Coordinates of C-alpha atoms in Angstrom, one line a residue:
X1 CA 67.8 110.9 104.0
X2 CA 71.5 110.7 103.9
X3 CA 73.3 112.2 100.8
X4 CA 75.8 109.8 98.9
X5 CA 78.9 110.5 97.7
X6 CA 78.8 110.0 93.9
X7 CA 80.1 106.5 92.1
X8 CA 82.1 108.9 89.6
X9 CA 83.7 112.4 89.8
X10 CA 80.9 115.2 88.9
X11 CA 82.7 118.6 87.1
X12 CA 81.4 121.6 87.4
X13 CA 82.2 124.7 85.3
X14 CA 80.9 128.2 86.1
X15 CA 81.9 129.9 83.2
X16 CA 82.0 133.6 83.9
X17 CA 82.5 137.0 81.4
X18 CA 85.4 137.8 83.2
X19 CA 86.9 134.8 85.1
X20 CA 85.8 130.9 85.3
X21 CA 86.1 128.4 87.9
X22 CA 86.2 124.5 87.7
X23 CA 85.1 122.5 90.3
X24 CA 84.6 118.7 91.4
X25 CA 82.6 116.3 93.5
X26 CA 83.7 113.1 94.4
X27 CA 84.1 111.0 97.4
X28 CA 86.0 113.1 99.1
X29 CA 83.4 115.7 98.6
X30 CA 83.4 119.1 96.5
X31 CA 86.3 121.2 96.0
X32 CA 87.6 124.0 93.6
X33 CA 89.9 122.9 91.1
X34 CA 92.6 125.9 91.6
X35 CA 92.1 129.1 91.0
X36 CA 89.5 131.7 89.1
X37 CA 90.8 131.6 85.6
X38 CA 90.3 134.5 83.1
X39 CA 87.7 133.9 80.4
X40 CA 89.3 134.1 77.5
X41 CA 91.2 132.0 74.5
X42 CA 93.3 133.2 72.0
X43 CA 93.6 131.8 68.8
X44 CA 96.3 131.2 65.9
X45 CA 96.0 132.3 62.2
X46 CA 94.9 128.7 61.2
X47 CA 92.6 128.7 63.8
X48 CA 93.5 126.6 66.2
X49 CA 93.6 127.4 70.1
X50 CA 97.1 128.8 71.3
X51 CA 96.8 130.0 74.9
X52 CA 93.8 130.2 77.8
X53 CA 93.1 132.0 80.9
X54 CA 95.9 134.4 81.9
X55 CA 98.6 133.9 79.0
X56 CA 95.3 134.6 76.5
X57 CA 94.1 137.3 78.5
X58 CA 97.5 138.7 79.3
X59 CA 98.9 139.0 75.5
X60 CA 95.1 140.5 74.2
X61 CA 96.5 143.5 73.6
X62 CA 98.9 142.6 71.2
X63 CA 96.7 139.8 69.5
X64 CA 93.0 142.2 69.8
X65 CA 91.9 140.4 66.8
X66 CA 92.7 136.7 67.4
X67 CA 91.8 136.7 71.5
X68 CA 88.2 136.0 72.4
X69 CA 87.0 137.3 75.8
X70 CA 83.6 138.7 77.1
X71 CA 81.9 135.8 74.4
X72 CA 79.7 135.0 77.7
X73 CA 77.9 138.1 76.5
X74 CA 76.9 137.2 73.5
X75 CA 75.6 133.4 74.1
X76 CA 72.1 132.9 73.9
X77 CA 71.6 135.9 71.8
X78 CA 71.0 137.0 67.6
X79 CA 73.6 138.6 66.3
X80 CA 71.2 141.8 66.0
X81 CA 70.5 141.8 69.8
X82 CA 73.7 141.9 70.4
X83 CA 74.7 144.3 68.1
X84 CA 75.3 147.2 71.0
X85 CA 78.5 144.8 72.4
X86 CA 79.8 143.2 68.6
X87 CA 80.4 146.9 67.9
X88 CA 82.7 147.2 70.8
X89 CA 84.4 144.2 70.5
X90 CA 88.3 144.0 68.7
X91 CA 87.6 140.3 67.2
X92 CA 85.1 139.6 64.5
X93 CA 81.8 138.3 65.2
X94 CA 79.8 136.2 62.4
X95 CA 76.2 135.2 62.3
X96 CA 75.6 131.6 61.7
X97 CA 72.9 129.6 61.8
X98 CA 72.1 129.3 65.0

C-alpha cells in the first residue's frame, strides 16, 4: 500500500515545557516550520498577549508576573496535584473549573 500525500496541509505542534516546534505535511511531504521556539507567552495588564517564544522568554525576568512559561507542567492536572510546581512559579495560578 502506497501512502498519499494529503488533499490539504496537516500541522503539527509538539508543544514542549521548554521549547515547541511546528511542523507540516503536504504534498511536498513533512517538514519543520523553522526553528524550536521557547514555550512561553507574556501577557499585558489588560490581558491580552504581547510577545511569544524568545521576545516572551527573553524579557521574563523583568515581567516574572505577566510571562507564562513551564504551563506544560501543569496541564492535565488539579490545582492540588500540582501544588509542589504553583509554589515555584512567579505568575499566579487560579483554580477553575476544570
Amino acid at each position: 500500500m502506497t501512502a498519499q500525500a494529503p488533499s490539504e496541509p496537516i500541522l503539527g505542534i509538539d508543544l514542549g515545557t521548554t521549547n515547541s516546534l511546528v511542523a507540516i505535511a503536504d504534498a511536498s511531504g513533512p517538514r519543520l516550520l523553522g526553528l524550536s521556539v521557547p514555550s512561553a507567552v507574556r501577557y499585558s495588564s489588560s490581558g491580552a498577549p504581547e510577545a511569544v517564544g524568545h521576545d516572551a522568554r527573553d524579557h521574563a525576568i523583568t515581567y516574572p508576573e505577566t510571562t507564562i512559561t513551564s504551563a506544560k507542567r501543569l496541564m492535565g492536572r488539579s490545582a492540588a496535584d500540582a501544588a509542589g510546581d504553583i509554589d515555584s512559579l512567579p505568575y499566579d495560578v487560579v483554580e477553575g473549573d476544570h
